[in-house]
Short mmCIF file of C-alpha atoms in Angstrom, two decimals:
data_model
loop_
_atom_site.label_atom_id
_atom_site.label_comp_id
_atom_site.label_asym_id
_atom_site.label_seq_id
_atom_site.Cartn_x
_atom_site.Cartn_y
_atom_site.Cartn_z
CA MET A 40 -70.64 45.37 -25.05
CA VAL A 41 -69.28 42.31 -25.02
CA ALA A 42 -67.61 42.58 -28.61
CA PHE A 43 -66.77 46.60 -28.20
CA LEU A 44 -64.39 45.39 -25.54
CA GLY A 45 -62.90 42.49 -27.57
CA LEU A 46 -64.50 39.52 -25.41
CA ASP A 47 -66.73 38.19 -28.09
CA PRO A 48 -65.64 34.36 -29.25
CA THR A 49 -64.08 34.37 -33.09
CA PRO A 50 -63.40 30.98 -34.58
CA TYR A 51 -59.79 30.55 -36.42
CA GLN A 52 -60.18 30.85 -40.09
CA SER A 53 -57.36 30.30 -42.61
CA GLY A 54 -57.52 28.91 -46.07
CA CYS A 55 -57.58 24.77 -45.17
CA SER A 56 -55.91 25.02 -41.67
CA VAL A 57 -59.29 25.34 -39.69
CA HIS A 58 -58.20 23.16 -36.78
CA ARG A 59 -57.08 25.30 -34.15
CA PRO A 60 -59.30 26.33 -31.39
CA SER A 61 -61.00 29.74 -31.39
CA SER A 62 -60.35 32.62 -29.39
CA ILE A 63 -61.57 36.12 -28.02
CA SER A 64 -61.39 38.60 -30.95
CA LYS A 65 -59.35 41.04 -28.90
CA LYS A 66 -60.38 44.06 -31.59
CA GLY A 67 -61.93 45.98 -28.53
CA ASP A 68 -60.79 48.45 -25.82
CA LYS A 69 -57.60 46.90 -24.55
CA MET A 70 -57.69 48.61 -21.10
CA GLY A 71 -61.34 47.81 -20.47
CA ARG A 72 -60.88 44.13 -21.27
CA ALA A 73 -57.69 44.12 -18.75
CA LEU A 74 -59.82 45.66 -15.90
CA LEU A 75 -62.65 42.90 -16.60
CA TYR A 76 -59.96 39.91 -16.67
CA MET A 77 -58.50 41.44 -13.37
CA ALA A 78 -62.13 42.05 -11.90
CA ALA A 79 -62.85 38.18 -12.49
CA LEU A 80 -59.33 37.18 -11.22
CA GLY A 81 -60.32 39.01 -7.87
CA GLY A 82 -63.81 38.04 -8.18
CA VAL A 83 -63.50 34.44 -8.44
CA SER A 84 -61.47 34.12 -5.31
CA GLY A 85 -64.44 35.14 -3.08
CA HIS A 86 -67.41 33.31 -2.32
CA ASN A 87 -70.01 34.72 -4.82
CA ALA A 88 -72.12 33.78 -7.54
CA LEU A 89 -69.06 34.19 -9.82
CA ARG A 90 -66.83 31.55 -7.98
CA SER A 91 -69.54 29.09 -8.54
CA PHE A 92 -69.56 29.92 -12.10
CA TYR A 93 -65.91 29.66 -12.84
CA ARG A 94 -65.42 26.56 -10.58
CA ALA A 95 -68.28 24.73 -12.52
CA LEU A 96 -66.22 25.62 -15.91
CA VAL A 97 -63.09 24.31 -14.56
CA GLU A 98 -64.64 21.24 -13.50
CA ARG A 99 -66.16 20.58 -16.73
CA GLY A 100 -62.58 20.55 -18.18
CA LYS A 101 -62.19 24.17 -19.17
CA PRO A 102 -58.86 25.36 -18.96
CA LYS A 103 -58.57 28.06 -16.06
CA LYS A 104 -57.56 31.04 -18.16
CA VAL A 105 -60.57 29.83 -20.54
CA ALA A 106 -62.55 30.00 -17.40
CA LEU A 107 -61.38 33.43 -16.02
CA VAL A 108 -62.13 35.46 -19.36
CA ALA A 109 -65.78 33.59 -19.61
CA SER A 110 -65.88 35.06 -16.04
CA ALA A 111 -64.82 38.54 -17.23
CA ARG A 112 -67.22 38.25 -19.76
CA LYS A 113 -69.82 37.21 -17.18
CA ILE A 114 -69.07 40.48 -15.40
CA LEU A 115 -69.77 42.63 -18.53
CA VAL A 116 -73.14 40.73 -18.88
CA TRP A 117 -74.12 41.18 -15.59
CA ALA A 118 -73.35 44.68 -15.70
CA TRP A 119 -75.01 45.44 -18.74
CA ALA A 120 -78.28 43.81 -17.35
CA VAL A 121 -78.17 45.88 -14.38
CA PHE A 122 -78.16 48.95 -16.68
CA TYR A 123 -80.85 48.04 -18.78
CA SER A 124 -83.20 46.74 -16.35
CA ARG A 125 -82.42 49.67 -14.05
CA THR A 126 -82.57 47.15 -10.96
CA PRO A 127 -79.89 46.32 -8.34
CA PHE A 128 -77.60 42.98 -8.57
CA THR A 129 -78.66 40.51 -6.81
CA ALA A 130 -76.93 36.73 -7.01
CA VAL A 131 -77.59 33.78 -4.91
CA PRO A 132 -74.30 32.21 -4.51
CA GLN A 133 -74.24 28.27 -5.27
CA PRO A 134 -73.33 26.23 -2.07
CA ILE A 135 -69.40 25.40 -2.39
CA THR A 136 -68.95 21.82 -1.95
#
Protein backbone atom coordinates (compact mmCIF):
# COMPACT_ATOMS: atom_id res chain seq x y z
CA MET A 1 0.00 0.00 0.00
CA VAL A 2 2.83 2.38 0.80
CA ALA A 3 4.40 1.86 -2.63
CA PHE A 4 0.99 2.07 -4.34
CA LEU A 5 0.52 5.58 -2.96
CA GLY A 6 4.11 6.62 -3.59
CA LEU A 7 5.13 7.11 0.04
CA ASP A 8 8.04 4.66 -0.12
CA PRO A 9 11.59 6.01 0.17
CA THR A 10 13.68 6.01 -3.00
CA PRO A 11 17.44 6.61 -2.94
CA TYR A 12 18.87 9.04 -5.45
CA GLN A 13 20.95 7.29 -8.14
CA SER A 14 22.57 9.05 -11.04
CA GLY A 15 25.93 7.96 -12.35
CA CYS A 16 28.71 9.19 -10.11
CA SER A 17 26.72 11.81 -8.13
CA VAL A 18 25.02 9.81 -5.40
CA HIS A 19 25.28 12.36 -2.59
CA ARG A 20 21.75 13.72 -2.71
CA PRO A 21 19.25 12.91 0.01
CA SER A 22 16.63 10.27 -0.73
CA SER A 23 12.98 11.22 -1.19
CA ILE A 24 9.62 9.53 -1.64
CA SER A 25 9.01 7.84 -4.98
CA LYS A 26 5.80 9.73 -5.95
CA LYS A 27 4.98 6.93 -8.42
CA GLY A 28 1.60 6.15 -6.92
CA ASP A 29 -1.81 7.76 -6.71
CA LYS A 30 -1.35 11.53 -6.41
CA MET A 31 -4.77 12.18 -4.89
CA GLY A 32 -4.40 9.48 -2.23
CA ARG A 33 -0.96 10.79 -1.30
CA ALA A 34 -2.36 14.32 -1.01
CA LEU A 35 -5.25 13.13 1.17
CA LEU A 36 -2.90 11.28 3.51
CA TYR A 37 -0.61 14.30 3.73
CA MET A 38 -3.55 16.56 4.64
CA ALA A 39 -4.75 13.98 7.18
CA ALA A 40 -1.28 13.97 8.73
CA LEU A 41 -1.24 17.77 8.77
CA GLY A 42 -4.48 17.80 10.74
CA GLY A 43 -3.55 14.80 12.85
CA VAL A 44 -0.36 16.26 14.26
CA SER A 45 -2.24 19.23 15.69
CA GLY A 46 -4.30 17.17 18.17
CA HIS A 47 -3.30 15.37 21.34
CA ASN A 48 -2.86 11.84 19.98
CA ALA A 49 -0.30 9.18 19.11
CA LEU A 50 0.40 10.73 15.71
CA ARG A 51 1.44 14.01 17.30
CA SER A 52 3.79 12.15 19.62
CA PHE A 53 5.33 10.37 16.63
CA TYR A 54 5.69 13.66 14.72
CA ARG A 55 7.23 15.54 17.65
CA ALA A 56 9.70 12.73 18.30
CA LEU A 57 10.90 12.95 14.69
CA VAL A 58 11.24 16.74 14.84
CA GLU A 59 13.11 16.55 18.14
CA ARG A 60 15.55 14.08 16.55
CA GLY A 61 16.38 16.75 13.97
CA LYS A 62 14.19 15.75 11.02
CA PRO A 63 12.77 18.61 8.93
CA LYS A 64 9.08 19.25 9.54
CA LYS A 65 8.04 18.30 6.02
CA VAL A 66 9.90 14.99 6.25
CA ALA A 67 8.19 14.32 9.59
CA LEU A 68 4.80 15.09 8.01
CA VAL A 69 5.41 12.63 5.17
CA ALA A 70 6.50 10.02 7.72
CA SER A 71 3.29 10.72 9.65
CA ALA A 72 1.24 10.24 6.48
CA ARG A 73 2.97 6.91 5.96
CA LYS A 74 2.30 6.00 9.61
CA ILE A 75 -1.44 6.67 9.10
CA LEU A 76 -1.43 4.34 6.10
CA VAL A 77 0.43 1.61 8.02
CA TRP A 78 -2.03 1.90 10.91
CA ALA A 79 -4.99 1.73 8.50
CA TRP A 80 -3.57 -1.38 6.86
CA ALA A 81 -2.98 -3.02 10.25
CA VAL A 82 -6.58 -2.32 11.28
CA PHE A 83 -7.87 -3.72 7.98
CA TYR A 84 -5.65 -6.79 8.09
CA SER A 85 -6.22 -7.71 11.74
CA ARG A 86 -9.92 -6.75 11.75
CA THR A 87 -9.60 -5.15 15.16
CA PRO A 88 -10.45 -1.59 16.18
CA PHE A 89 -7.66 0.96 16.33
CA THR A 90 -6.40 1.67 19.82
CA ALA A 91 -3.39 3.92 20.17
CA VAL A 92 -2.26 5.10 23.55
CA PRO A 93 -1.05 8.70 23.21
CA GLN A 94 2.24 9.48 24.84
CA PRO A 95 2.25 12.24 27.47
CA ILE A 96 3.28 15.58 26.00
CA THR A 97 6.09 17.30 27.84
